[in-house]
GROMACS .gro file of C-alpha atoms in nm:
model
  242
    1MET     CA    1   7.415  10.836  13.990
    2ASP     CA    2   7.787  10.758  13.968
    3GLN     CA    3   7.995  11.013  13.785
    4ALA     CA    4   8.156  10.902  13.461
    5VAL     CA    5   8.521  10.806  13.479
    6GLU     CA    6   8.751  11.023  13.267
    7THR     CA    7   8.982  10.803  13.060
    8ILE     CA    8   9.309  10.938  12.925
    9CYS     CA    9   9.499  10.735  12.667
   10ILE     CA   10   9.878  10.757  12.690
   11GLY     CA   11  10.118  10.616  12.432
   12ALA     CA   12  10.459  10.498  12.553
   13VAL     CA   13  10.742  10.436  12.306
   14PHE     CA   14  11.046  10.220  12.384
   15ALA     CA   15  11.315  10.145  12.126
   16ASP     CA   16  11.529   9.867  12.270
   17GLU     CA   17  11.412   9.537  12.420
   18MET     CA   18  11.605   9.600  12.742
   19GLU     CA   19  11.463   9.953  12.771
   20TYR     CA   20  11.115   9.802  12.735
   21ALA     CA   21  11.167   9.510  12.979
   22PRO     CA   22  11.132   9.710  13.305
   23PHE     CA   23  10.807   9.867  13.184
   24LEU     CA   24  10.674   9.525  13.085
   25ALA     CA   25  10.744   9.399  13.438
   26TYR     CA   26  10.571   9.708  13.581
   27ALA     CA   27  10.267   9.655  13.358
   28GLN     CA   28  10.249   9.286  13.448
   29GLN     CA   29  10.222   9.384  13.815
   30LEU     CA   30   9.931   9.614  13.729
   31GLY     CA   31   9.775   9.359  13.497
   32CYS     CA   32   9.821   9.399  13.126
   33ARG     CA   33   9.731   9.262  12.788
   34THR     CA   34  10.018   9.192  12.549
   35MET     CA   35   9.989   9.185  12.172
   36ASP     CA   36  10.159   9.232  11.839
   37LYS     CA   37  10.106   9.583  11.700
   38ARG     CA   38  10.195   9.620  11.333
   39GLY     CA   39  10.483   9.378  11.386
   40ASN     CA   40  10.599   9.533  11.716
   41THR     CA   41  10.573   9.399  12.071
   42ALA     CA   42  10.306   9.596  12.258
   43LEU     CA   43  10.088   9.601  12.568
   44VAL     CA   44   9.795   9.783  12.727
   45THR     CA   45   9.765   9.846  13.100
   46GLN     CA   46   9.565  10.079  13.326
   47LEU     CA   47   9.600  10.298  13.633
   48SER     CA   48   9.304  10.454  13.812
   49GLN     CA   49   9.252  10.709  14.086
   50GLY     CA   50   8.917  10.859  14.181
   51GLU     CA   51   8.728  10.960  13.870
   52ARG     CA   52   9.024  10.942  13.632
   53ARG     CA   53   9.175  10.641  13.457
   54LEU     CA   54   9.490  10.615  13.248
   55GLU     CA   55   9.493  10.362  12.967
   56ILE     CA   56   9.858  10.313  12.874
   57HIS     CA   57   9.949  10.168  12.534
   58ALA     CA   58  10.319  10.078  12.517
   59VAL     CA   59  10.519   9.973  12.210
   60GLN     CA   60  10.872   9.841  12.170
   61CYS     CA   61  10.939   9.978  11.823
   62GLY     CA   62  11.306   9.908  11.750
   63ILE     CA   63  11.596  10.151  11.733
   64GLY     CA   64  11.607  10.462  11.515
   65LYS     CA   65  11.407  10.759  11.395
   66VAL     CA   66  11.180  10.586  11.143
   67ASN     CA   67  11.084  10.310  11.387
   68ALA     CA   68  11.015  10.563  11.661
   69ALA     CA   69  10.816  10.803  11.442
   70SER     CA   70  10.608  10.516  11.304
   71ALA     CA   71  10.529  10.386  11.653
   72ALA     CA   72  10.422  10.730  11.773
   73SER     CA   73  10.205  10.777  11.464
   74PHE     CA   74  10.034  10.439  11.513
   75LEU     CA   75   9.968  10.511  11.881
   76ILE     CA   76   9.803  10.842  11.794
   77ALA     CA   77   9.611  10.727  11.485
   78ASP     CA   78   9.516  10.372  11.587
   79ASP     CA   79   9.486  10.395  11.964
   80GLY     CA   80   9.385  10.758  12.011
   81ALA     CA   81   9.682  10.843  12.233
   82GLN     CA   82   9.628  11.187  12.386
   83MET     CA   83   9.991  11.222  12.495
   84ILE     CA   84  10.314  11.037  12.417
   85VAL     CA   85  10.600  10.951  12.650
   86ASN     CA   86  10.937  10.806  12.553
   87VAL     CA   87  11.193  10.637  12.777
   88GLY     CA   88  11.544  10.519  12.697
   89LEU     CA   89  11.920  10.565  12.722
   90SER     CA   90  12.129  10.852  12.583
   91GLY     CA   91  12.490  10.953  12.541
   92ALA     CA   92  12.625  11.256  12.728
   93VAL     CA   93  12.732  11.553  12.518
   94ALA     CA   94  12.764  11.839  12.771
   95GLY     CA   95  12.680  11.887  13.137
   96PHE     CA   96  12.577  11.529  13.219
   97ARG     CA   97  12.747  11.222  13.360
   98ARG     CA   98  12.673  10.852  13.329
   99GLY     CA   99  12.375  10.762  13.546
  100ASP     CA  100  12.211  11.107  13.531
  101LEU     CA  101  11.835  11.110  13.476
  102VAL     CA  102  11.716  11.364  13.221
  103ALA     CA  103  11.384  11.509  13.110
  104GLY     CA  104  11.415  11.656  12.762
  105THR     CA  105  11.318  12.021  12.720
  106THR     CA  106  11.392  12.056  12.347
  107HIS     CA  107  11.460  11.807  12.068
  108VAL     CA  108  11.641  11.854  11.737
  109GLU     CA  109  11.742  11.622  11.451
  110CYS     CA  110  12.115  11.683  11.441
  111ASP     CA  111  12.163  11.474  11.127
  112PHE     CA  112  11.911  11.672  10.920
  113ASP     CA  113  12.141  11.882  10.705
  114LEU     CA  114  12.055  12.099  10.405
  115SER     CA  115  12.360  12.320  10.443
  116ALA     CA  116  12.467  12.225  10.090
  117ILE     CA  117  12.175  12.430   9.956
  118GLY     CA  118  12.225  12.719  10.196
  119LEU     CA  119  12.011  12.632  10.499
  120PRO     CA  120  12.157  12.604  10.849
  121ALA     CA  121  12.203  12.243  10.957
  122GLY     CA  122  11.903  12.107  11.145
  123GLN     CA  123  11.654  12.348  10.993
  124LYS     CA  124  11.367  12.227  10.774
  125PRO     CA  125  11.233  12.455  10.499
  126GLY     CA  126  10.904  12.611  10.606
  127GLN     CA  127  10.869  12.380  10.906
  128GLU     CA  128  10.930  12.377  11.277
  129TRP     CA  129  11.255  12.197  11.358
  130LEU     CA  130  11.313  12.255  11.731
  131TYR     CA  131  11.050  12.064  11.927
  132HIS     CA  132  10.959  12.141  12.288
  133ALA     CA  133  10.842  11.912  12.566
  134ASP     CA  134  10.493  11.967  12.698
  135GLU     CA  135  10.525  12.206  12.994
  136THR     CA  136  10.282  12.019  13.220
  137LEU     CA  137  10.439  11.678  13.163
  138LEU     CA  138  10.786  11.828  13.202
  139ARG     CA  139  10.682  11.979  13.536
  140PHE     CA  140  10.556  11.640  13.651
  141ALA     CA  141  10.887  11.477  13.558
  142LEU     CA  142  11.101  11.743  13.725
  143ALA     CA  143  10.905  11.693  14.049
  144HIS     CA  144  11.083  11.356  14.080
  145GLU     CA  145  11.397  11.386  14.294
  146GLY     CA  146  11.717  11.379  14.093
  147ILE     CA  147  11.572  11.455  13.750
  148LYS     CA  148  11.763  11.714  13.547
  149GLU     CA  149  11.642  11.897  13.239
  150GLY     CA  150  11.837  11.905  12.918
  151GLN     CA  151  11.835  11.976  12.547
  152LEU     CA  152  11.840  11.656  12.343
  153GLY     CA  153  11.975  11.586  11.997
  154THR     CA  154  11.883  11.293  11.774
  155GLY     CA  155  12.044  11.115  11.481
  156ASP     CA  156  12.025  10.779  11.308
  157PHE     CA  157  12.363  10.659  11.432
  158PHE     CA  158  12.534  10.569  11.759
  159LEU     CA  159  12.748  10.867  11.853
  160THR     CA  160  13.108  10.770  11.933
  161ASP     CA  161  13.310  11.033  11.748
  162PRO     CA  162  13.446  11.314  11.970
  163ALA     CA  163  13.464  11.557  11.676
  164THR     CA  164  13.096  11.505  11.589
  165LYS     CA  165  13.007  11.536  11.955
  166GLN     CA  166  13.190  11.870  11.972
  167LEU     CA  167  13.023  11.989  11.651
  168TYR     CA  168  12.674  11.912  11.780
  169ARG     CA  169  12.749  12.072  12.115
  170GLU     CA  170  12.853  12.394  11.944
  171ARG     CA  171  12.593  12.389  11.665
  172PHE     CA  172  12.281  12.282  11.860
  173HIS     CA  173  12.381  12.338  12.225
  174ILE     CA  174  12.258  11.990  12.314
  175ASN     CA  175  12.333  11.808  12.639
  176ALA     CA  176  12.270  11.451  12.526
  177PHE     CA  177  12.225  11.249  12.208
  178ASP     CA  178  11.996  10.959  12.117
  179MET     CA  179  11.840  10.790  11.814
  180GLU     CA  180  11.465  10.850  11.861
  181THR     CA  181  11.342  11.150  12.058
  182ALA     CA  182  11.330  11.429  11.797
  183ALA     CA  183  11.149  11.200  11.552
  184ILE     CA  184  10.879  11.126  11.810
  185ALA     CA  185  10.864  11.493  11.907
  186SER     CA  186  10.811  11.588  11.541
  187VAL     CA  187  10.514  11.352  11.508
  188CYS     CA  188  10.364  11.485  11.831
  189TYR     CA  189  10.412  11.846  11.724
  190LYS     CA  190  10.237  11.787  11.391
  191SER     CA  191   9.958  11.594  11.567
  192GLY     CA  192   9.907  11.847  11.847
  193VAL     CA  193   9.980  11.579  12.107
  194PRO     CA  194  10.178  11.657  12.427
  195PHE     CA  195  10.518  11.485  12.446
  196LEU     CA  196  10.764  11.401  12.722
  197CYS     CA  197  11.097  11.220  12.698
  198LEU     CA  198  11.284  11.066  12.993
  199ARG     CA  199  11.641  10.951  12.942
  200LYS     CA  200  11.920  10.796  13.148
  201ILE     CA  201  12.277  10.877  13.050
  202SER     CA  202  12.445  10.548  12.962
  203ASP     CA  203  12.771  10.661  12.805
  204ASP     CA  204  12.994  10.954  12.719
  205ALA     CA  205  12.931  10.946  12.341
  206ASP     CA  206  13.300  10.882  12.271
  207ASP     CA  207  13.527  10.592  12.179
  208ALA     CA  208  13.426  10.405  12.497
  209ALA     CA  209  13.053  10.459  12.441
  210VAL     CA  210  12.964  10.118  12.299
  211GLU     CA  211  13.103   9.926  12.596
  212GLN     CA  212  12.950  10.174  12.844
  213TYR     CA  213  12.611  10.158  12.675
  214ARG     CA  214  12.603   9.779  12.662
  215GLU     CA  215  12.699   9.753  13.027
  216MET     CA  216  12.412   9.978  13.138
  217ASN     CA  217  12.159   9.852  12.885
  218ASP     CA  218  12.213   9.490  12.994
  219ARG     CA  219  12.105   9.581  13.346
  220ALA     CA  220  11.750   9.664  13.229
  221GLU     CA  221  11.715   9.899  13.527
  222ASP     CA  222  11.371  10.013  13.641
  223THR     CA  223  11.480  10.368  13.734
  224LEU     CA  224  11.308  10.541  13.444
  225THR     CA  225  10.996  10.328  13.483
  226ASN     CA  226  10.975  10.450  13.843
  227VAL     CA  227  10.996  10.810  13.722
  228LEU     CA  228  10.730  10.737  13.461
  229ASP     CA  229  10.506  10.589  13.730
  230GLY     CA  230  10.540  10.915  13.924
  231VAL     CA  231  10.440  11.113  13.614
  232PHE     CA  232  10.136  10.888  13.568
  233HIS     CA  233  10.022  10.941  13.926
  234ARG     CA  234  10.063  11.317  13.894
  235ILE     CA  235   9.846  11.307  13.583
  236LEU     CA  236   9.585  11.119  13.781
  237ALA     CA  237   9.599  11.369  14.067
  238GLU     CA  238   9.605  11.697  13.868
  239ASP     CA  239   9.270  11.874  13.866
  240SER     CA  240   9.321  12.035  13.526
  241LEU     CA  241   9.588  11.912  13.287
  242TRP     CA  242   9.561  12.162  12.998
   0.00000   0.00000   0.00000
């Protein structure tokens, strides 16, 4: 009798259309089904190896924390995602240059601020507020040549102000800044779902950031999709994930 195939459902969250485009092309090569998911562009594709199959549900959710958190929640609740990955562009804060590939180790909402009532900025009363990448998924990402690890900060704005950049570097010790990752990480933490974020540094988070970001974003490069493909194949090959 044939052994049953183990199926693992992975949710993939993309904010911007051009960040999503390379993954769509990748999924089309594999064979995919596209759809509308709660008003968002989405697809389902599969990868198989031996007795394990990955069913990958990807959503292009739109930019920002609420969009990203909603997409991650829907993937977990509706589709049964057993892990969540996120791919996109980020601005450099410390230690990175444009073009660097980064796997996030920790994630914090830099714009969450209750300091007016006596709490340190970033901290949430009675809740976790610093979210960690899943160690196994992080190991798989760092096995890809050229990937660096870094601490990521998130806020609902495009960071271009050098003074704010300096503040966040000193306050949270972050290396890069984006508009989605900590929100997704929060949902995954509360849901007990492993999370991994992959980011490419598009700009220097300063007064030239908008032009730098647009120039890289318009390329719709497949670099991060290639890294994600490597992570998927390591998941397929690992004897015991958790």
